[in-house]
Coordinates of C-alpha atoms and ligand atoms in Angstrom, one line a residue:
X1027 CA -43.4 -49.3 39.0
X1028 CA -44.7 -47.9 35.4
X1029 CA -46.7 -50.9 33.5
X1030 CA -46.1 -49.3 30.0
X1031 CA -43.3 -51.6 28.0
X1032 CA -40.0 -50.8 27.9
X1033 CA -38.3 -48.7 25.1
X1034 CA -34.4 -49.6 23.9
X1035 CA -33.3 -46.0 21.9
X1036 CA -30.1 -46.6 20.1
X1037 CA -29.2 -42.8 18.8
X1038 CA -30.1 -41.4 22.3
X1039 CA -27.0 -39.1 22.5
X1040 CA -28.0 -37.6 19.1
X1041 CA -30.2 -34.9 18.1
X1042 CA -33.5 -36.4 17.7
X1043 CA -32.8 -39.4 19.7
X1044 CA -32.4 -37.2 22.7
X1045 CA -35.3 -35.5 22.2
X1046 CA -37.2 -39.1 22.0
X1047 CA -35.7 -40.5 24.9
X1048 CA -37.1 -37.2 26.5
X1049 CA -40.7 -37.6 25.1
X1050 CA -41.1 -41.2 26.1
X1051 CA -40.1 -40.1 29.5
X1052 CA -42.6 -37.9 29.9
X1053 CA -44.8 -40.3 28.8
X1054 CA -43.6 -42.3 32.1
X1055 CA -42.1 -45.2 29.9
X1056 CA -39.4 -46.9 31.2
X1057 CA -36.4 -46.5 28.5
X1058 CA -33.3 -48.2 28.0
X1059 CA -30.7 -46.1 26.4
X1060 CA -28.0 -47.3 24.2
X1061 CA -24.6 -45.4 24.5
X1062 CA -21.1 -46.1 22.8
X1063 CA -17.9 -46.7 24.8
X1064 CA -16.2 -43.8 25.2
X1065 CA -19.2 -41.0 25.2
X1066 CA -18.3 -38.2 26.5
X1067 CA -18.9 -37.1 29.9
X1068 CA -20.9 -34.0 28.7
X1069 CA -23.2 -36.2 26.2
X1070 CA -23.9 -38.8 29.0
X1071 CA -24.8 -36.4 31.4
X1072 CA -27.1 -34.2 29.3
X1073 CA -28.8 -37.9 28.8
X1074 CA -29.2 -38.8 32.3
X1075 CA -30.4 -35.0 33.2
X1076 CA -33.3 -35.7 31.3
X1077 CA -35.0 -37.5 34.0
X1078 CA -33.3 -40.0 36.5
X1079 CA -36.7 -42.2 37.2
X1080 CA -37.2 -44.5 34.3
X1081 CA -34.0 -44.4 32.6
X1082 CA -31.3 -46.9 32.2
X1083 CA -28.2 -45.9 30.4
X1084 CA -26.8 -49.3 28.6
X1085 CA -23.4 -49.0 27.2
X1086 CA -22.8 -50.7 23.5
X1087 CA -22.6 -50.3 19.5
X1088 CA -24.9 -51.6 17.1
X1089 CA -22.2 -53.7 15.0
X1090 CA -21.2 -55.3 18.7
X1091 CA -22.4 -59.1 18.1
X1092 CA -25.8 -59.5 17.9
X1093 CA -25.7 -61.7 21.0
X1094 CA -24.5 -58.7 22.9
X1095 CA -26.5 -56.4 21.6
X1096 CA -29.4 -58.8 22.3
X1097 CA -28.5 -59.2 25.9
X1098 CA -28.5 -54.5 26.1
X1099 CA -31.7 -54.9 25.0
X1100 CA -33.0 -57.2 27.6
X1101 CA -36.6 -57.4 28.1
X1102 CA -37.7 -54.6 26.0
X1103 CA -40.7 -55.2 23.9
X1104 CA -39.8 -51.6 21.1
X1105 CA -36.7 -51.0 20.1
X1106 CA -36.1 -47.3 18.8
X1107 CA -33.4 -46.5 16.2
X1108 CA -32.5 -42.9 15.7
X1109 CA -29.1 -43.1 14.3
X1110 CA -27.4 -41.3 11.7
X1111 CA -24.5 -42.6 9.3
X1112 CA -23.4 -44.0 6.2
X1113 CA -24.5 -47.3 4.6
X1114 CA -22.5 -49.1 7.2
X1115 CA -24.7 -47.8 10.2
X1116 CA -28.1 -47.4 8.4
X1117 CA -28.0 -50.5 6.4
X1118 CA -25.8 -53.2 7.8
X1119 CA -25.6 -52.1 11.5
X1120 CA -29.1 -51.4 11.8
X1121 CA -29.8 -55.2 10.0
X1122 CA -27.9 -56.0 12.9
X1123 CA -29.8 -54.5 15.6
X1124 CA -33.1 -55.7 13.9
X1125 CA -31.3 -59.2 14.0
X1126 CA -30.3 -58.6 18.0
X1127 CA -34.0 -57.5 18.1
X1128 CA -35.1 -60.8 17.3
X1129 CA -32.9 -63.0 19.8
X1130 CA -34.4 -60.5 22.5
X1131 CA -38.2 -61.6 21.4
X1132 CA -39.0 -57.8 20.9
X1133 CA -42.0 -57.3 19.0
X1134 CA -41.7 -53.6 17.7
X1135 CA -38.6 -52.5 15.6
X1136 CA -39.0 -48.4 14.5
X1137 CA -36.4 -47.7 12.2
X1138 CA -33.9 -44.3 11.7
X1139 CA -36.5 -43.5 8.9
X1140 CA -37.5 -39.7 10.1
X1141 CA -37.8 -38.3 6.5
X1142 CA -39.7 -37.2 3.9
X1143 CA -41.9 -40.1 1.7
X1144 CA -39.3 -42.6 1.4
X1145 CA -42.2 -45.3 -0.1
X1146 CA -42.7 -42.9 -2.9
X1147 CA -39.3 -42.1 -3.9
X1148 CA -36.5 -44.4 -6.0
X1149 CA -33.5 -45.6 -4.4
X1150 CA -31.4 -43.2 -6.8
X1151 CA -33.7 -40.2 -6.0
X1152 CA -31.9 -39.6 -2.9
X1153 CA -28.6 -41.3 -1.4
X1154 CA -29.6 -41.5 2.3
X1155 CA -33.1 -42.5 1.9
X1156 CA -31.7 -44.8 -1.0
X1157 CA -30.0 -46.7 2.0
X1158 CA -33.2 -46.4 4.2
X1159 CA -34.8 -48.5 1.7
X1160 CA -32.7 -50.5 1.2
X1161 CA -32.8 -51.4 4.9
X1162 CA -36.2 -51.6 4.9
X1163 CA -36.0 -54.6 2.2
X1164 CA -34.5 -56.9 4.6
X1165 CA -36.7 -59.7 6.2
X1166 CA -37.9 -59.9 9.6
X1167 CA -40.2 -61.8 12.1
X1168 CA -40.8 -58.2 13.8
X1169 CA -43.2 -55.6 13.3
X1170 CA -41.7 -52.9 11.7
X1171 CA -43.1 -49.2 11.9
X1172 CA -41.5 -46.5 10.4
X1173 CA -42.0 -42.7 11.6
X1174 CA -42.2 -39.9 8.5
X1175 CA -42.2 -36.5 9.2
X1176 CA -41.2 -34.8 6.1
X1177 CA -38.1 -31.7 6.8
X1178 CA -37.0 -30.7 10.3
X1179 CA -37.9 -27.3 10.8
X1180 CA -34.6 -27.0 12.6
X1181 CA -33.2 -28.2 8.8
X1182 CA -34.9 -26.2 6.7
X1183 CA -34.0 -22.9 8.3
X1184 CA -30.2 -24.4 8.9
X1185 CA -28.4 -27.2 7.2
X1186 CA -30.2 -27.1 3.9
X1187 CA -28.8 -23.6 3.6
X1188 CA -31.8 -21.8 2.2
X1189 CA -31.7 -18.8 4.2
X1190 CA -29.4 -16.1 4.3
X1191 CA -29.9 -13.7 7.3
X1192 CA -27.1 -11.6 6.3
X1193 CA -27.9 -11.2 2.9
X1194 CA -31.2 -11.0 4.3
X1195 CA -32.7 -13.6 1.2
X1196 CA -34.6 -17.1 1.4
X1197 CA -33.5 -19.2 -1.9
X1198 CA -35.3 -22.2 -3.2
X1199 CA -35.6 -24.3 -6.1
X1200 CA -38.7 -24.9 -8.5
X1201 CA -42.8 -24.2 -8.2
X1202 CA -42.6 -22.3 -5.3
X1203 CA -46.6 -23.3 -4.7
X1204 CA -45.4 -27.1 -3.9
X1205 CA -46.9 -27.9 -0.4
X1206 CA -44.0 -29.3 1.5
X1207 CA -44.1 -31.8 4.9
X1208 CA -42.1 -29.7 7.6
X1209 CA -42.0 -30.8 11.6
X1210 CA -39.7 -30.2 14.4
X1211 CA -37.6 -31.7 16.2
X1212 CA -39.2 -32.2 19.5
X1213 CA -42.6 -32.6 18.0
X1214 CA -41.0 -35.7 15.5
X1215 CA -39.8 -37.1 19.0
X1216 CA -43.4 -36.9 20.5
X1217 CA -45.1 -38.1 17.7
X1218 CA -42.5 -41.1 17.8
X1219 CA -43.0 -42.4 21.5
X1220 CA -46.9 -41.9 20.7
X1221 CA -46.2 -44.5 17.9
X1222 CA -44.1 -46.5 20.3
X1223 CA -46.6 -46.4 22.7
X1224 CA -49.6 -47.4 20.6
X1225 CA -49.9 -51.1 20.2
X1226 CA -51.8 -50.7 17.5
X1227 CA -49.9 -48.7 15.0
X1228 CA -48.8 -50.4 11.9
X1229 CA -47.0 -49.8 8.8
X1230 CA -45.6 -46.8 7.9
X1231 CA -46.8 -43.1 10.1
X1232 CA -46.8 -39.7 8.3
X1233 CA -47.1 -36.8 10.4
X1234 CA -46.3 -33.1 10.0
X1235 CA -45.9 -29.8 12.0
X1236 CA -46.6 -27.6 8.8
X1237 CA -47.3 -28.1 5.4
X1238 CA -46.7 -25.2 3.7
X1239 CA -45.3 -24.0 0.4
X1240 CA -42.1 -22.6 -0.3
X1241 CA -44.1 -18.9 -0.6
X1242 CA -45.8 -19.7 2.6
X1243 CA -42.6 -21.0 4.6
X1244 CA -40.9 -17.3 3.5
X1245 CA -43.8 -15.2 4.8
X1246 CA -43.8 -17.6 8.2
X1247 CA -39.7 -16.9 8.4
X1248 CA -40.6 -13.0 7.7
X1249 CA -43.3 -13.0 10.8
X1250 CA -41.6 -14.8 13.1
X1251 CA -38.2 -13.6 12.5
X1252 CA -39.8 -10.1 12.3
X1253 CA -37.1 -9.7 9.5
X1254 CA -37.5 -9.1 5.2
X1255 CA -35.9 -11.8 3.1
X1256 CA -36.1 -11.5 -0.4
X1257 CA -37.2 -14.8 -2.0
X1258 CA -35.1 -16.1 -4.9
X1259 CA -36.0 -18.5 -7.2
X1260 CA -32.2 -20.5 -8.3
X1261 CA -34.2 -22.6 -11.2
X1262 CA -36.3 -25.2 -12.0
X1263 CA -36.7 -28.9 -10.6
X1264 CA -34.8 -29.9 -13.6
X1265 CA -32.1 -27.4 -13.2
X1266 CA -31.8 -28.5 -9.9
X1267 CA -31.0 -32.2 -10.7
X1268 CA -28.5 -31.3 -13.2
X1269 CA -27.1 -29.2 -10.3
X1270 CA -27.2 -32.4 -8.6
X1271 CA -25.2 -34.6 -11.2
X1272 CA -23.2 -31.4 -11.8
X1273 CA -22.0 -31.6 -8.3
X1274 CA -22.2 -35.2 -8.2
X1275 CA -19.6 -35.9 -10.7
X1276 CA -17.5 -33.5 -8.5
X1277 CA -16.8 -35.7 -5.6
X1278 CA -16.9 -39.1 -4.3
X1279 CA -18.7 -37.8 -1.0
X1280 CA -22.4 -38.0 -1.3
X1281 CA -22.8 -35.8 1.7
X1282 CA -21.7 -33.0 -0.6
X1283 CA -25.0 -32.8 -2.2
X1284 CA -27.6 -34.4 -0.4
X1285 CA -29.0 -31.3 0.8
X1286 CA -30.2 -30.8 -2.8
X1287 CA -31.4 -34.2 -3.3
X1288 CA -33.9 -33.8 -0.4
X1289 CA -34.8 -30.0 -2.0
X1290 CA -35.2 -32.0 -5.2
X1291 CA -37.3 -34.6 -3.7
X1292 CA -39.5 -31.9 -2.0
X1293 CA -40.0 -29.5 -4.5
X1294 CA -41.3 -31.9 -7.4
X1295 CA -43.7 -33.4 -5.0
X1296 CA -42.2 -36.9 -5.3
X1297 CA -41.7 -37.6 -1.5
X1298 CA -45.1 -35.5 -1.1
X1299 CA -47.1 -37.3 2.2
X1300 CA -50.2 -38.0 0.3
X1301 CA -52.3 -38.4 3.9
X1302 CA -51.1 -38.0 7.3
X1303 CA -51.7 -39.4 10.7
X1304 CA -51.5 -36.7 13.2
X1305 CA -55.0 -36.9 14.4
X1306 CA -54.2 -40.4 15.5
X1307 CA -52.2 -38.4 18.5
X1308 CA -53.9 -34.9 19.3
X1309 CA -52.2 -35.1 22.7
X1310 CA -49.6 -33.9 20.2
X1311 CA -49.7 -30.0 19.5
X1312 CA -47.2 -29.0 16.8
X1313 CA -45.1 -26.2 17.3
X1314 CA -46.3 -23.7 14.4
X1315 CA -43.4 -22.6 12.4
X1316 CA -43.7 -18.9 13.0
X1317 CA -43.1 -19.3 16.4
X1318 CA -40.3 -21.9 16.0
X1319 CA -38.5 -19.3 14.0
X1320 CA -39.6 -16.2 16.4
X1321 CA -37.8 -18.3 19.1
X1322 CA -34.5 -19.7 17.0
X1323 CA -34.3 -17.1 14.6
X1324 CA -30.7 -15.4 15.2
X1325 CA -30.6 -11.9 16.6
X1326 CA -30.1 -9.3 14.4
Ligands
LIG2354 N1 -36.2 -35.1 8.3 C1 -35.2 -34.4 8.5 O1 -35.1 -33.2 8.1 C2 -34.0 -34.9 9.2 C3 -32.9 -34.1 9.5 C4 -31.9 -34.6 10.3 C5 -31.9 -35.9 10.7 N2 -33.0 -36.7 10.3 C6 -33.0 -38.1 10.7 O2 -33.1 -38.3 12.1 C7 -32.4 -39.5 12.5 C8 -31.4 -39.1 13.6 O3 -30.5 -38.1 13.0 P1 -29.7 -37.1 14.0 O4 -29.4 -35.9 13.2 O5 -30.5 -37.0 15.3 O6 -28.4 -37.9 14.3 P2 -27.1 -37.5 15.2 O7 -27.4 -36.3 15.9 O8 -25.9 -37.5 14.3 O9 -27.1 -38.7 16.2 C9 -26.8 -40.0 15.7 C10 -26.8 -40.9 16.9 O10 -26.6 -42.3 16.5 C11 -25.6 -42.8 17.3 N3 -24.8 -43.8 16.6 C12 -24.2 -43.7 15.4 N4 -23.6 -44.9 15.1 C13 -23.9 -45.7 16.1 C14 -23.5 -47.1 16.4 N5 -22.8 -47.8 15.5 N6 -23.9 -47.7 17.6 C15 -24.6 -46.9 18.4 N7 -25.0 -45.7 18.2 C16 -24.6 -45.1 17.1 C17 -24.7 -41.6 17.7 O11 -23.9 -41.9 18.8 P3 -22.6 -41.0 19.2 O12 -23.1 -39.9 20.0 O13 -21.8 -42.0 20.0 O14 -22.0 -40.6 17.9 C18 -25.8 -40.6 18.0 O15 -26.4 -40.9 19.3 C19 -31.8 -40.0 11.2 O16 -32.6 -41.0 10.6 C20 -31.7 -38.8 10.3 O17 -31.7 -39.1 8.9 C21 -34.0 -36.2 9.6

């Protein structure tokens, strides 16, 4: 039997949550995995083909009662959140998972942070990590620890929509000399279950894969994709935010233009990591971003 504490991951059928369920694995920490009622058969078993040994799969929802929920978590000592959602999931469900936390007697509670500086930001700045503060406001007995890692790789060559292969151009806002916080995926999960696995990490974590400049992340695209994007320049940071309440006042869905707030929030150097903590973990080798793009980079 492993001695290392047990791990509770709610988000484990997600993207990153997968991938941290996977890196405390191979860690050999015993995890138990939160799934809804009613995943699918395909999302459960690309769970449980992770790794059989270790893993308990836990069915539930973090707005069940927090007795319930207290009872899934059992005797774990972390609990893990890597779920994704509106103000309803990040802010009230998640208050109620820190509040099923406490009935279990866990000791460690690491929030769905996974962002860019949320401590140096406003609430307004940004509506998702507004709600991730706001979550982060509510009192608790437990330790909480919150994992940064600035942009996903995987994001900032996807969702944010910066790159167009077809086209064959790379677009970005402001001072394209602003050092940016970028990690992947998989590396964000591994520096996670390090933090979950070290008793004595505290506070708030920063850790990054790259940082790199806007004129530095097209030349690492252009080697690893082997490709030439031309690199446009759509404005200023202050033509970006009135892009932003341009849009804004557009729609009642935030998730319209919350791919700009984060470029806004990057490219001023507001949500900047001022120091970062990846040489508490060197067992943790970042991916370099050339060779995240040579490998994901579409084929031409
Ligand atoms: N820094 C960046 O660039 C960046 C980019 C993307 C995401 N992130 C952050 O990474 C974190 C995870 O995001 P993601 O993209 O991996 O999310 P995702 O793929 O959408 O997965 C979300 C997970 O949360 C689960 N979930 C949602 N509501 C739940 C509930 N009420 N009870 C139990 N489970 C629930 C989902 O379960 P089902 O499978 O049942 O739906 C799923 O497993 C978030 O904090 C997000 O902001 C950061």
């Amino acid at each position: 039997m492993s001695a290392a504490p047990k791990i509770f991951v709610v988000g484990a059928t997600g993207m990153l949550g997968g991938q941290i369920v996977q890196a405390l694995l191979d860690q050999d920490a015993p995890v138990r995995a939160l799934v809804r009622p009613g995943t699918s058969e395909e999302k459960l078993n690309s769970l449980t083909a992770l790794q059989a040994d270790g893993l308990e799969v836990v069915e539930g929802d973090i707005t069940d009662p927090a007795e319930q929920l207290a009872e899934a978590i059992g005797d774990a000592t972390t609990v893990i959140s890597a779920v994704q959602g509106g103000p309803d999931v990040i802010v009230d469900a998640q208050t109620n998972l820190l509040r099923a936390a406490e009935k279990a007697g866990v000791q460690r509670f690491i929030p769905s942070d996974f962002a860019i500086d949320i401590t140096k930001l406003d609430d307004d700045d940004n509506v998702m990590i507004g709600w991730r503060r706001q979550a982060a406001r509510v009192d608790t007995s437990l330790e909480v620890v919150s994992v940064l890692n600035g942009a996903f790789y995987e994001v900032m060559t996807g969702f944010m929509g910066l790159i167009d292969w077809e086209q064959g151009t790379l677009s970005h806002w402001g001072d394209p000399d602003q050092p940016l916080d970028l990690t992947s995926v998989p590396d964000t999960a591994a520096y996670t279950a390090a933090v979950a696995l070290d008793p004595t990490a505290t506070g708030t974590l920063r850790f990054a894969g790259e940082v790199v400049s806007m004129r530095q992340f097209h030349d690492a695209v252009q080697r690893g994709s082997g490709r030439t994007l031309r690199l446009v320049n759509l404005g200023s940071a202050d033509e970006l935010r009135a892009e932003i309440n341009r849009q804004a006042a557009l729609t009642q869905n935030p998730f319209d233009y919350v791919a700009l707030q984060y470029q806004w929030c990057m490219v001023t150097g507001k949500a900047k990591f001022d120091t970062l903590d990846n040489a508490r973990y060197p067992q943790v080798t970042p991916l370099p971003l050339t060779e995240f793009v040579r490998v994901n980079a579409p084929a031409l």
